[in-house]
PDB file of C-alpha atoms in Angstrom:
ATOM      1  CA  MET A  54      41.439  67.253  11.890  1.00 47.00           C
ATOM      2  CA  PRO A  55      42.457  64.748  14.609  1.00 46.00           C
ATOM      3  CA  SER A  56      41.893  65.771  18.197  1.00 45.00           C
ATOM      4  CA  SER A  57      44.903  66.921  20.203  1.00 47.00           C
ATOM      5  CA  ARG A  58      43.392  65.664  23.437  1.00 50.00           C
ATOM      6  CA  GLU A  59      44.224  62.234  24.799  1.00 51.00           C
ATOM      7  CA  PRO A  60      41.530  59.515  24.746  1.00 49.00           C
ATOM      8  CA  TRP A  61      39.484  59.244  27.907  1.00 45.00           C
ATOM      9  CA  TYR A  62      40.940  55.845  28.821  1.00 44.00           C
ATOM     10  CA  ALA A  63      44.522  57.211  28.624  1.00 46.00           C
ATOM     11  CA  VAL A  64      43.562  60.108  30.911  1.00 43.00           C
ATOM     12  CA  CYS A  65      41.936  57.688  33.384  1.00 44.00           C
ATOM     13  CA  CYS A  66      45.009  55.427  33.540  1.00 45.00           C
ATOM     14  CA  LYS A  67      47.403  58.360  33.887  1.00 49.00           C
ATOM     15  CA  THR A  68      45.242  59.938  36.593  1.00 47.00           C
ATOM     16  CA  LEU A  69      45.055  56.710  38.596  1.00 45.00           C
ATOM     17  CA  ALA A  70      48.822  56.218  38.297  1.00 49.00           C
ATOM     18  CA  LEU A  71      49.502  59.763  39.506  1.00 50.00           C
ATOM     19  CA  ARG A  72      47.050  59.364  42.365  1.00 48.00           C
ATOM     20  CA  ARG A  73      48.628  56.100  43.495  1.00 50.00           C
ATOM     21  CA  GLY A  74      52.047  57.788  43.476  1.00 54.00           C
ATOM     22  CA  SER A  75      50.690  60.756  45.434  1.00 49.00           C
ATOM     23  CA  TRP A  76      49.020  58.504  47.979  1.00 45.00           C
ATOM     24  CA  LYS A  77      52.300  56.645  48.597  1.00 53.00           C
ATOM     25  CA  GLN A  78      54.214  59.895  48.997  1.00 59.00           C
ATOM     26  CA  LEU A  79      51.518  61.194  51.330  1.00 49.00           C
ATOM     27  CA  ASP A  80      51.719  58.056  53.483  1.00 56.00           C
ATOM     28  CA  ASP A  81      55.515  58.295  53.633  1.00 62.00           C
ATOM     29  CA  ALA A  82      55.360  61.984  54.543  1.00 56.00           C
ATOM     30  CA  TRP A  83      52.733  61.326  57.200  1.00 50.00           C
ATOM     31  CA  GLU A  84      54.825  58.563  58.774  1.00 59.00           C
ATOM     32  CA  GLU A  85      57.873  60.852  58.773  1.00 60.00           C
ATOM     33  CA  GLN A  86      55.903  63.630  60.437  1.00 56.00           C
ATOM     34  CA  SER A  87      54.493  61.204  63.003  1.00 53.00           C
ATOM     35  CA  SER A  88      57.998  59.978  63.778  1.00 55.00           C
ATOM     36  CA  ASP A  89      59.256  63.550  64.184  1.00 55.00           C
ATOM     37  CA  SER A  90      56.296  64.379  66.420  1.00 50.00           C
ATOM     38  CA  GLU A  91      56.992  61.427  68.707  1.00 49.00           C
ATOM     39  CA  THR A  92      60.686  62.406  68.937  1.00 50.00           C
ATOM     40  CA  GLY A  93      59.803  66.033  69.501  1.00 49.00           C
ATOM     41  CA  SER A  94      57.524  65.187  72.392  1.00 43.00           C
ATOM     42  CA  THR A  95      60.593  64.702  74.594  1.00 42.00           C
ATOM     43  CA  LYS A  96      61.932  68.159  73.719  1.00 42.00           C
ATOM     44  CA  SER A  97      61.132  71.398  75.448  1.00 41.00           C
ATOM     45  CA  GLY A  98      58.014  73.296  74.456  1.00 45.00           C
ATOM     46  CA  THR A  99      54.292  72.682  74.492  1.00 43.00           C
ATOM     47  CA  PRO A 100      52.873  69.406  73.178  1.00 44.00           C
ATOM     48  CA  ASN A 101      51.160  71.195  70.255  1.00 46.00           C
ATOM     49  CA  ASP A 102      54.270  72.945  68.972  1.00 47.00           C
ATOM     50  CA  SER A 103      55.464  70.003  66.924  1.00 44.00           C
ATOM     51  CA  GLY A 104      52.048  69.406  65.348  1.00 45.00           C
ATOM     52  CA  SER A 105      51.670  73.047  64.412  1.00 44.00           C
ATOM     53  CA  ASN A 106      55.065  73.149  62.751  1.00 46.00           C
ATOM     54  CA  ALA A 107      54.346  69.953  60.843  1.00 42.00           C
ATOM     55  CA  LEU A 108      51.463  71.636  59.029  1.00 42.00           C
ATOM     56  CA  ASP A 109      53.186  74.947  58.460  1.00 48.00           C
ATOM     57  CA  ASP A 110      53.378  75.796  54.737  1.00 46.00           C
ATOM     58  CA  ASP A 111      56.890  77.301  54.974  1.00 47.00           C
ATOM     59  CA  GLN A 112      58.426  74.414  56.927  1.00 45.00           C
ATOM     60  CA  ASN A 113      56.871  71.536  54.951  1.00 46.00           C
ATOM     61  CA  PRO A 114      55.712  72.692  51.520  1.00 46.00           C
ATOM     62  CA  GLU A 115      55.973  69.215  49.949  1.00 45.00           C
ATOM     63  CA  PHE A 116      53.679  67.717  52.564  1.00 41.00           C
ATOM     64  CA  MET A 117      51.126  70.490  52.061  1.00 43.00           C
ATOM     65  CA  SER A 118      51.308  70.176  48.288  1.00 44.00           C
ATOM     66  CA  LEU A 119      50.508  66.477  48.549  1.00 41.00           C
ATOM     67  CA  CYS A 120      47.548  67.180  50.818  1.00 42.00           C
ATOM     68  CA  CYS A 121      46.149  70.000  48.747  1.00 42.00           C
ATOM     69  CA  LYS A 122      47.244  69.114  45.208  1.00 41.00           C
ATOM     70  CA  PRO A 123      44.169  68.657  42.973  1.00 41.00           C
ATOM     71  CA  ALA A 124      43.837  65.519  40.882  1.00 39.00           C
ATOM     72  CA  LEU A 125      44.789  65.784  37.229  1.00 39.00           C
ATOM     73  CA  ASP A 126      41.818  67.162  35.354  1.00 41.00           C
ATOM     74  CA  ASP A 127      39.178  65.841  37.757  1.00 38.00           C
ATOM     75  CA  GLU A 128      36.405  67.285  35.613  1.00 35.00           C
ATOM     76  CA  GLU A 129      37.422  65.184  32.640  1.00 33.00           C
ATOM     77  CA  PHE A 130      38.227  62.118  34.749  1.00 30.00           C
ATOM     78  CA  PHE A 131      34.730  61.974  36.185  1.00 31.00           C
ATOM     79  CA  SER A 132      33.018  63.217  33.034  1.00 31.00           C
ATOM     80  CA  ASP A 133      30.875  61.069  30.727  1.00 35.00           C
ATOM     81  CA  VAL A 134      32.647  62.596  27.740  1.00 33.00           C
ATOM     82  CA  ALA A 135      34.834  60.012  26.054  1.00 35.00           C
ATOM     83  CA  SER A 136      36.647  62.262  23.568  1.00 34.00           C
ATOM     84  CA  ASP A 137      36.108  65.194  21.251  1.00 38.00           C
ATOM     85  CA  ASP A 138      34.537  62.977  18.569  1.00 40.00           C
ATOM     86  CA  GLY A 139      32.341  60.737  20.698  1.00 41.00           C
ATOM     87  CA  HIS A 140      30.364  60.296  23.896  1.00 41.00           C
ATOM     88  CA  ILE A 141      29.480  57.562  26.348  1.00 39.00           C
ATOM     89  CA  VAL A 142      25.966  56.140  26.181  1.00 40.00           C
ATOM     90  CA  ASP A 143      25.318  53.391  28.745  1.00 41.00           C
ATOM     91  CA  GLY A 144      29.025  52.589  28.763  1.00 39.00           C
ATOM     92  CA  VAL A 145      29.356  52.360  24.969  1.00 42.00           C
ATOM     93  CA  ALA A 146      31.171  55.021  22.949  1.00 48.00           C
ATOM     94  CA  SER A 147      29.313  56.200  19.834  1.00 61.00           C
ATOM     95  CA  HIS A 148      31.144  58.196  17.203  1.00 78.00           C
ATOM     96  CA  VAL A 149      29.091  61.357  16.835  1.00 84.00           C
ATOM     97  CA  PRO A 150      30.262  63.701  14.057  1.00 84.00           C
ATOM     98  CA  VAL A 151      31.347  67.205  15.024  1.00 86.00           C
ATOM     99  CA  VAL A 152      28.966  68.592  12.380  1.00 91.00           C
ATOM    100  CA  LEU A 153      25.833  66.514  11.881  1.00 94.00           C
ATOM    101  CA  PRO A 154      24.984  65.712   8.245  1.00 96.00           C
ATOM    102  CA  ASP A 155      21.865  67.409   6.902  1.00 97.00           C
ATOM    103  CA  PHE A 156      19.214  64.924   5.721  1.00 98.00           C
ATOM    104  CA  ARG A 157      16.356  67.421   5.749  1.00 97.00           C
ATOM    105  CA  GLY A 158      14.030  67.680   2.790  1.00 98.00           C
ATOM    106  CA  CYS A 159      12.555  65.522   0.051  1.00 98.00           C
ATOM    107  CA  TRP A 160      14.809  63.118  -1.855  1.00 98.00           C
ATOM    108  CA  VAL A 161      14.167  61.374  -5.189  1.00 98.00           C
ATOM    109  CA  CYS A 162      15.942  58.170  -6.178  1.00 97.00           C
ATOM    110  CA  THR A 163      18.325  58.531  -9.148  1.00 97.00           C
ATOM    111  CA  SER A 164      19.966  55.084  -9.300  1.00 97.00           C
ATOM    112  CA  THR A 165      19.845  51.592  -7.802  1.00 97.00           C
ATOM    113  CA  TRP A 166      22.534  48.937  -7.696  1.00 97.00           C
ATOM    114  CA  GLY A 167      22.759  45.283  -6.633  1.00 97.00           C
ATOM    115  CA  LEU A 168      19.054  44.721  -5.934  1.00 96.00           C
ATOM    116  CA  GLU A 169      18.483  41.694  -8.158  1.00 94.00           C
ATOM    117  CA  ASP A 170      21.618  39.916  -6.924  1.00 95.00           C
ATOM    118  CA  PHE A 171      20.655  40.730  -3.334  1.00 95.00           C
ATOM    119  CA  LEU A 172      17.186  39.201  -3.812  1.00 93.00           C
ATOM    120  CA  LYS A 173      18.667  36.148  -5.522  1.00 92.00           C
ATOM    121  CA  LYS A 174      21.055  35.506  -2.625  1.00 90.00           C
ATOM    122  CA  SER A 175      18.137  36.015  -0.230  1.00 86.00           C
ATOM    123  CA  GLY A 176      16.128  33.210  -1.906  1.00 86.00           C
ATOM    124  CA  PHE A 177      13.485  35.204  -3.803  1.00 87.00           C
ATOM    125  CA  SER A 178      12.043  33.637  -6.960  1.00 92.00           C
ATOM    126  CA  ARG A 179      12.734  34.994 -10.449  1.00 93.00           C
ATOM    127  CA  VAL A 180       9.213  36.444 -10.697  1.00 94.00           C
ATOM    128  CA  GLN A 181       9.580  38.198  -7.348  1.00 89.00           C
ATOM    129  CA  ARG A 182      12.952  39.603  -8.383  1.00 93.00           C
ATOM    130  CA  MET A 183      11.571  40.936 -11.664  1.00 93.00           C
ATOM    131  CA  ALA A 184       8.671  42.601  -9.848  1.00 91.00           C
ATOM    132  CA  ALA A 185      10.979  44.246  -7.332  1.00 91.00           C
ATOM    133  CA  VAL A 186      13.466  45.481  -9.915  1.00 93.00           C
ATOM    134  CA  SER A 187      10.728  46.968 -12.119  1.00 93.00           C
ATOM    135  CA  ALA A 188       8.904  48.675  -9.216  1.00 93.00           C
ATOM    136  CA  PRO A 189       8.881  52.495  -9.179  1.00 94.00           C
ATOM    137  CA  TRP A 190      11.781  54.025  -7.317  1.00 96.00           C
ATOM    138  CA  PRO A 191      10.906  55.495  -3.913  1.00 96.00           C
ATOM    139  CA  GLU A 192      10.810  59.051  -2.646  1.00 97.00           C
ATOM    140  CA  TRP A 193      12.088  59.871   0.833  1.00 98.00           C
ATOM    141  CA  ASN A 194      11.320  62.754   3.155  1.00 98.00           C
ATOM    142  CA  PHE A 195      13.314  63.641   6.266  1.00 98.00           C
ATOM    143  CA  GLU A 196      12.504  65.996   9.106  1.00 98.00           C
ATOM    144  CA  GLN A 197      15.575  66.460  11.268  1.00 98.00           C
ATOM    145  CA  HIS A 198      16.355  68.382  14.443  1.00 97.00           C
ATOM    146  CA  GLU A 199      19.934  67.517  15.406  1.00 95.00           C
ATOM    147  CA  SER A 200      19.709  63.740  16.086  1.00 96.00           C
ATOM    148  CA  SER A 201      15.891  63.527  16.150  1.00 98.00           C
ATOM    149  CA  PHE A 202      14.317  62.275  12.909  1.00 98.00           C
ATOM    150  CA  VAL A 203      10.972  61.769  11.241  1.00 98.00           C
ATOM    151  CA  PHE A 204      11.502  59.627   8.136  1.00 98.00           C
ATOM    152  CA  VAL A 205       8.806  58.964   5.522  1.00 98.00           C
ATOM    153  CA  ASN A 206       9.422  56.398   2.773  1.00 97.00           C
ATOM    154  CA  ARG A 207       6.980  56.538  -0.141  1.00 96.00           C
ATOM    155  CA  GLY A 208       7.368  53.549  -2.441  1.00 92.00           C
ATOM    156  CA  ALA A 209       5.663  50.617  -4.155  1.00 86.00           C
ATOM    157  CA  LEU A 210       4.435  49.206  -0.834  1.00 83.00           C
ATOM    158  CA  GLY A 211       2.859  52.488   0.268  1.00 90.00           C
ATOM    159  CA  GLU A 212       4.014  55.003   2.853  1.00 94.00           C
ATOM    160  CA  ILE A 213       6.154  54.001   5.821  1.00 95.00           C
ATOM    161  CA  ARG A 214       6.775  56.509   8.629  1.00 96.00           C
ATOM    162  CA  GLU A 215       9.383  56.285  11.371  1.00 97.00           C
ATOM    163  CA  GLU A 216      10.286  58.524  14.310  1.00 97.00           C
ATOM    164  CA  PHE A 217      13.578  57.921  16.110  1.00 98.00           C
ATOM    165  CA  ILE A 218      16.517  59.512  17.915  1.00 98.00           C
ATOM    166  CA  VAL A 219      20.000  58.629  16.714  1.00 98.00           C
ATOM    167  CA  GLY A 220      21.871  57.320  19.744  1.00 97.00           C
ATOM    168  CA  GLY A 221      18.564  56.984  21.625  1.00 97.00           C
ATOM    169  CA  PRO A 222      16.619  53.920  22.768  1.00 97.00           C
ATOM    170  CA  GLU A 223      15.497  51.156  20.432  1.00 97.00           C
ATOM    171  CA  TYR A 224      12.171  51.631  18.707  1.00 98.00           C
ATOM    172  CA  TYR A 225       9.649  49.586  16.745  1.00 97.00           C
ATOM    173  CA  THR A 226       8.178  50.194  13.310  1.00 96.00           C
ATOM    174  CA  LYS A 227       6.054  48.434  10.685  1.00 93.00           C
ATOM    175  CA  ASP A 228       7.533  47.435   7.334  1.00 89.00           C
ATOM    176  CA  GLY A 229       5.710  47.360   3.989  1.00 85.00           C
ATOM    177  CA  TRP A 230       4.117  44.013   4.868  1.00 85.00           C
ATOM    178  CA  LYS A 231       2.886  45.371   8.244  1.00 90.00           C
ATOM    179  CA  GLN A 232       5.406  43.278  10.138  1.00 93.00           C
ATOM    180  CA  THR A 233       6.888  44.596  13.381  1.00 96.00           C
ATOM    181  CA  VAL A 234      10.598  45.353  13.186  1.00 97.00           C
ATOM    182  CA  ARG A 235      12.871  46.257  16.123  1.00 98.00           C
ATOM    183  CA  CYS A 236      15.332  49.043  15.323  1.00 98.00           C
ATOM    184  CA  THR A 237      18.209  51.040  16.798  1.00 98.00           C
ATOM    185  CA  ALA A 238      19.895  54.069  15.242  1.00 98.00           C
ATOM    186  CA  HIS A 239      23.380  55.441  15.869  1.00 98.00           C
ATOM    187  CA  TRP A 240      26.086  57.562  14.273  1.00 97.00           C
ATOM    188  CA  GLU A 241      29.301  56.146  12.871  1.00 96.00           C
ATOM    189  CA  ASP A 242      31.142  59.389  12.142  1.00 93.00           C
ATOM    190  CA  ASP A 243      28.965  61.066   9.465  1.00 95.00           C
ATOM    191  CA  VAL A 244      27.014  57.885   8.575  1.00 97.00           C
ATOM    192  CA  LEU A 245      23.503  57.298   9.915  1.00 98.00           C
ATOM    193  CA  VAL A 246      23.228  53.601  10.758  1.00 98.00           C
ATOM    194  CA  ILE A 247      19.968  51.793  11.528  1.00 98.00           C
ATOM    195  CA  ASP A 248      20.091  48.166  12.663  1.00 98.00           C
ATOM    196  CA  ARG A 249      16.868  46.248  12.070  1.00 97.00           C
ATOM    197  CA  ASP A 250      15.738  42.894  13.445  1.00 97.00           C
ATOM    198  CA  GLY A 251      12.570  41.451  11.907  1.00 95.00           C
ATOM    199  CA  PRO A 252      10.919  38.249  10.682  1.00 92.00           C
ATOM    200  CA  GLN A 253      13.205  38.107   7.616  1.00 89.00           C
ATOM    201  CA  GLY A 254      16.367  38.430   9.715  1.00 93.00           C
ATOM    202  CA  CYS A 255      18.838  41.131  10.704  1.00 96.00           C
ATOM    203  CA  PHE A 256      19.717  44.033   8.432  1.00 96.00           C
ATOM    204  CA  ARG A 257      21.941  47.093   8.617  1.00 98.00           C
ATOM    205  CA  GLU A 258      21.054  50.328   6.789  1.00 98.00           C
ATOM    206  CA  GLU A 259      23.636  53.041   6.127  1.00 98.00           C
ATOM    207  CA  ARG A 260      22.837  56.558   4.903  1.00 98.00           C
ATOM    208  CA  SER A 261      25.259  59.375   4.190  1.00 98.00           C
ATOM    209  CA  VAL A 262      25.361  62.667   2.299  1.00 98.00           C
ATOM    210  CA  ASP A 263      28.457  63.303   0.163  1.00 97.00           C
ATOM    211  CA  THR A 264      30.176  66.609  -0.550  1.00 95.00           C
ATOM    212  CA  ASP A 265      28.100  67.052  -3.717  1.00 95.00           C
ATOM    213  CA  GLY A 266      24.880  66.846  -1.730  1.00 96.00           C
ATOM    214  CA  HIS A 267      23.829  63.350  -2.874  1.00 98.00           C
ATOM    215  CA  LEU A 268      22.354  60.889  -0.404  1.00 98.00           C
ATOM    216  CA  HIS A 269      23.708  57.334  -0.560  1.00 98.00           C
ATOM    217  CA  PHE A 270      21.892  54.353   0.915  1.00 98.00           C
ATOM    218  CA  CYS A 271      23.228  50.837   1.440  1.00 98.00           C
ATOM    219  CA  LEU A 272      21.419  47.864   2.955  1.00 98.00           C
ATOM    220  CA  HIS A 273      23.344  44.835   4.258  1.00 97.00           C
ATOM    221  CA  ALA A 274      21.782  41.471   5.072  1.00 96.00           C
ATOM    222  CA  LEU A 275      23.565  40.058   8.122  1.00 95.00           C
ATOM    223  CA  LYS A 276      24.148  36.385   8.823  1.00 91.00           C
ATOM    224  CA  ASP A 277      26.038  35.247  11.915  1.00 90.00           C
ATOM    225  CA  GLY A 278      27.291  38.813  12.380  1.00 87.00           C
ATOM    226  CA  THR A 279      28.769  39.128   8.879  1.00 93.00           C
ATOM    227  CA  ILE A 280      27.484  40.748   5.683  1.00 94.00           C
ATOM    228  CA  ALA A 281      25.832  38.135   3.441  1.00 94.00           C
ATOM    229  CA  ALA A 282      24.534  40.443   0.682  1.00 96.00           C
ATOM    230  CA  SER A 283      24.168  44.171  -0.059  1.00 97.00           C
ATOM    231  CA  TRP A 284      22.364  46.565  -2.335  1.00 98.00           C
ATOM    232  CA  GLY A 285      21.796  50.298  -2.440  1.00 98.00           C
ATOM    233  CA  ARG A 286      20.392  53.476  -3.945  1.00 98.00           C
ATOM    234  CA  SER A 287      21.438  57.056  -4.570  1.00 98.00           C
ATOM    235  CA  PHE A 288      19.177  60.082  -4.095  1.00 98.00           C
ATOM    236  CA  GLN A 289      19.126  63.723  -5.058  1.00 97.00           C
ATOM    237  CA  ARG A 290      17.472  66.403  -2.975  1.00 96.00           C
ATOM    238  CA  LYS A 291      14.282  67.678  -4.580  1.00 92.00           C
ATOM    239  CA  VAL A 292      14.316  71.437  -5.062  1.00 80.00           C
TER     240      VAL A 292
END
């Protein structure tokens, strides 16, 4: 269901506009009061009478309202919260789902698509492609506490373990060939996205759990910021 609240940037602009208008009115009111005070100084009475009346709530309610009126939703204006469906992290809005998807448990692969074509586009030889396609399908295990993950991938190249926080700092891991890969993880609505930068290039991994409880994985090879090739797998939670 879409949020009924305005985006944070709309609130900021509206707040600044209102404040600028209030400041101008306040300046005009102050000048008017100063002018009245100077004129009143020639009238009978004590010098402080005019100043006291100028700040009297009953005689000048508009002036007092401008002085004392709170800014529109100051708490939200100065808050780091961007909107109901996201938050600001180092100035960048990440789309965090209202309800985090549940990746916990052991998952077994049930299907694979696009792998051979992906390897062909990536320059692997026919023998290498045949070996990869005929390799046993992997088994995944996730430990999850909100956005903190421990991910274990058991496949043909052995066991690979990663620990990371979605929306947290970048981290480093070893791939199946013991190469160091730099990674960052973030949410895009209910999709867990991991961006990887290693010796073979830049890759984007997407994982999501559908309404039937199946886990879907897609890997994109990136070239010059665009998707050059993709392949993926589907998993079922092991009971």
